[in-house]
Amino acid sequence: MPRLPRPLMDLWDWQSQAACRDVNPELFFSPESERGVRKRAREMVAKSLCGTCPVQPECRQHALSVGEPYGVWGGTTESERDNAPLEHRKSA
């Protein structure tokens, strides 16, 4: 008998515990025209919030495993995830 998939709530429940759940998502996603110092400053604030988050590891692993191309996830930026070793990108 093939293994049945886990209930979706089990897969996504970590999000209900995230420190960012009530924060404006604009903190985590840059406008298309944002560059340089402004982008780095916004990312630093977003990453500092991630540093307080009880589900940061789950968030980071999610972003790595699905290849999230935008935003700060689990304390990582797009470029940091792009440079992550391949073994960290595998699904859990």
Tab-separated table of C-alpha atoms in Angstrom:
chain	number	residue	atom	x	y	z
A	1	MET	CA	0.000	0.000	0.000
A	2	PRO	CA	1.529	3.343	-0.976
A	3	ARG	CA	2.118	5.840	1.758
A	4	LEU	CA	-0.623	8.434	1.931
A	5	PRO	CA	0.345	12.127	1.894
A	6	ARG	CA	0.330	13.986	5.177
A	7	PRO	CA	-2.623	16.303	5.828
A	8	LEU	CA	-1.973	19.803	4.456
A	9	MET	CA	-2.453	21.330	7.892
A	10	ASP	CA	0.514	19.303	9.156
A	11	LEU	CA	2.646	20.624	6.303
A	12	TRP	CA	1.748	24.298	6.760
A	13	ASP	CA	0.918	24.645	10.469
A	14	TRP	CA	4.345	26.145	11.191
A	15	GLN	CA	3.210	29.343	9.426
A	16	SER	CA	0.671	30.069	12.176
A	17	GLN	CA	3.586	30.406	14.618
A	18	ALA	CA	5.681	32.707	12.418
A	19	ALA	CA	6.872	36.043	13.816
A	20	CYS	CA	5.912	37.681	10.500
A	21	ARG	CA	2.303	36.493	10.380
A	22	ASP	CA	0.919	39.958	11.227
A	23	VAL	CA	3.649	42.027	9.531
A	24	ASN	CA	3.202	43.883	6.249
A	25	PRO	CA	4.628	41.558	3.551
A	26	GLU	CA	6.287	44.537	1.852
A	27	LEU	CA	9.012	44.192	4.488
A	28	PHE	CA	9.999	40.841	2.969
A	29	PHE	CA	9.546	41.531	-0.756
A	30	SER	CA	11.297	44.304	-2.636
A	31	PRO	CA	9.584	46.528	-5.168
A	32	GLU	CA	10.934	45.942	-8.674
A	33	SER	CA	12.831	49.242	-8.667
A	34	GLU	CA	14.475	48.786	-5.245
A	35	ARG	CA	18.258	48.489	-5.345
A	36	GLY	CA	21.422	49.059	-3.350
A	37	VAL	CA	21.371	50.573	0.123
A	38	ARG	CA	17.567	50.703	0.368
A	39	LYS	CA	17.213	47.027	-0.503
A	40	ARG	CA	19.966	45.953	1.894
A	41	ALA	CA	18.441	48.036	4.713
A	42	ARG	CA	14.972	46.523	4.194
A	43	GLU	CA	16.438	43.024	4.028
A	44	MET	CA	18.386	43.632	7.239
A	45	VAL	CA	15.197	44.614	9.082
A	46	ALA	CA	13.354	41.589	7.666
A	47	LYS	CA	16.198	39.257	8.619
A	48	SER	CA	16.299	40.683	12.140
A	49	LEU	CA	12.619	39.777	12.559
A	50	CYS	CA	13.384	36.313	11.204
A	51	GLY	CA	16.051	36.017	13.892
A	52	THR	CA	13.327	36.189	16.553
A	53	CYS	CA	11.078	33.662	14.852
A	54	PRO	CA	10.412	30.255	16.451
A	55	VAL	CA	9.867	28.621	13.036
A	56	GLN	CA	12.792	30.157	11.158
A	57	PRO	CA	14.304	26.733	10.276
A	58	GLU	CA	11.008	25.482	8.821
A	59	CYS	CA	10.564	28.682	6.819
A	60	ARG	CA	14.119	28.536	5.449
A	61	GLN	CA	13.771	24.863	4.511
A	62	HIS	CA	10.482	25.556	2.769
A	63	ALA	CA	12.044	28.351	0.693
A	64	LEU	CA	15.021	26.184	-0.233
A	65	SER	CA	12.999	23.098	-1.086
A	66	VAL	CA	10.489	24.903	-3.335
A	67	GLY	CA	13.094	27.204	-4.876
A	68	GLU	CA	11.389	30.377	-3.653
A	69	PRO	CA	12.731	33.044	-6.048
A	70	TYR	CA	11.590	36.175	-4.199
A	71	GLY	CA	11.773	37.734	-0.784
A	72	VAL	CA	13.318	37.059	2.586
A	73	TRP	CA	12.364	33.618	3.923
A	74	GLY	CA	13.734	32.057	7.083
A	75	GLY	CA	16.346	34.785	7.369
A	76	THR	CA	17.692	34.264	3.843
A	77	THR	CA	17.548	36.524	0.799
A	78	GLU	CA	17.097	35.443	-2.809
A	79	SER	CA	20.837	35.568	-3.470
A	80	GLU	CA	21.672	33.646	-0.284
A	81	ARG	CA	19.265	30.879	-1.272
A	82	ASP	CA	20.681	30.833	-4.812
A	83	ASN	CA	24.130	30.265	-3.327
A	84	ALA	CA	23.024	27.592	-0.830
A	85	PRO	CA	24.609	24.172	-1.337
A	86	LEU	CA	22.375	21.769	-3.250
A	87	GLU	CA	22.012	19.394	-0.281
A	88	HIS	CA	20.203	22.174	1.617
A	89	ARG	CA	17.681	22.542	-1.195
A	90	LYS	CA	16.308	19.022	-0.934
A	91	SER	CA	12.819	18.510	0.464
A	92	ALA	CA	12.534	17.364	4.025
